[in-house]
Short mmCIF file of C-alpha atoms in Angstrom, two decimals:
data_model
loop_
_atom_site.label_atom_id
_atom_site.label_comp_id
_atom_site.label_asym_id
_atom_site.label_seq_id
_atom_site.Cartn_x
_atom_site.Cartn_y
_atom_site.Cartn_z
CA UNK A 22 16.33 -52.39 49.40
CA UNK A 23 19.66 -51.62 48.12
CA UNK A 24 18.04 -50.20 44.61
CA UNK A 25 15.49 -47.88 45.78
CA UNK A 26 18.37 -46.65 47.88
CA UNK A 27 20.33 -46.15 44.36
CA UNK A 28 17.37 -44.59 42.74
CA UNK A 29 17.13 -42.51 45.72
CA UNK A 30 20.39 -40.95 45.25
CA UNK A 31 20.27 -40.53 41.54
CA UNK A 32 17.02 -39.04 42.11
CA UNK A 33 18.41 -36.22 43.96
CA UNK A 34 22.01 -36.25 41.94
CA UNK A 35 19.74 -35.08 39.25
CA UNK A 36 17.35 -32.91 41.39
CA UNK A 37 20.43 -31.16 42.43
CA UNK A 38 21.60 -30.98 38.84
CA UNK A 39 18.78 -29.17 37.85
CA UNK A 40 18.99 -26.89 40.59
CA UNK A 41 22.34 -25.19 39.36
CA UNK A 42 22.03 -22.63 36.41
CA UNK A 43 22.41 -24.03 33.21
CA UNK A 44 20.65 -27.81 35.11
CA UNK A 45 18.47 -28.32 31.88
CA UNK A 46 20.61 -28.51 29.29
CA UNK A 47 23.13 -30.39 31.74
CA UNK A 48 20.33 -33.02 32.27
CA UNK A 49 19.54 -32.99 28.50
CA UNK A 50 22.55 -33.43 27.65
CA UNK A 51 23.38 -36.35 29.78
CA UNK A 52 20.42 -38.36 29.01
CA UNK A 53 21.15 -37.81 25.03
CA UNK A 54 24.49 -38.79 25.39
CA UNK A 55 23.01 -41.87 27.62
CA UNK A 56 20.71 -42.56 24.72
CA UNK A 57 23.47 -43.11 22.29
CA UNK A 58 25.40 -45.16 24.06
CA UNK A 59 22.40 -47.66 24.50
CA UNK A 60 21.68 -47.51 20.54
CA UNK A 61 25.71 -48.42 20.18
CA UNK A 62 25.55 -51.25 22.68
CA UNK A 63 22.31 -52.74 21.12
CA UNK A 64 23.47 -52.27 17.20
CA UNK A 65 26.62 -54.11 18.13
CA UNK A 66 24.32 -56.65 19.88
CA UNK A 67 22.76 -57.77 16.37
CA UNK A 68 24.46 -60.03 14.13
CA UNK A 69 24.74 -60.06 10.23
CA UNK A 70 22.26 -62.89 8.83
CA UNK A 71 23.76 -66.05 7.66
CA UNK A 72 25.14 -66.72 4.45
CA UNK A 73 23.03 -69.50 2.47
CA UNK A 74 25.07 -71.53 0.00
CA UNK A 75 22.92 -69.62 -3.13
CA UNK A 76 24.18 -66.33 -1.67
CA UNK A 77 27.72 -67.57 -1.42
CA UNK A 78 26.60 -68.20 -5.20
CA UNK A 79 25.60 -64.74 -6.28
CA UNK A 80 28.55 -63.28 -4.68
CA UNK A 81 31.34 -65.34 -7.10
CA UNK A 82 29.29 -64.61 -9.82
CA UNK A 83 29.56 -60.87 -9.19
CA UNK A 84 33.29 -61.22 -8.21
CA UNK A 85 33.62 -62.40 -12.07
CA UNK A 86 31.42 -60.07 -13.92
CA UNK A 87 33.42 -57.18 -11.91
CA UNK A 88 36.93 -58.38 -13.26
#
């Protein structure tokens, strides 16, 4: 009950948004900014793969060919 009263509200925070002059790009605004913030949160969600010991390999051997 409590969330369709939320989605209530925000329905007509943003109905009222878009009422003013200048609403649009307000709204459009928002939700891209929105939007970005959920592709930060989710790339700092994935993890860099594990190491194998082969790779662990590769990488000394480039270490020494760069010196």
């Amino acid at each position: 009950m409590i969330e369709k009263i939320q989605l209530l509200i925000h329905f007509f925070v943003t109905l009222a948004k878009l009422i003013r002059p200048g609403g649009i790009k307000t709204v459009m605004a928002e939700n891209l900014l929105l939007k970005q913030q959920l592709i930060t949160l989710i790339r700092q969600r994935s993890r860099a793969p594990r190491l194998t010991a082969y790779s662990g390999e590769n990488e000394q051997s480039f270490r020494c060919v760069e010196r």
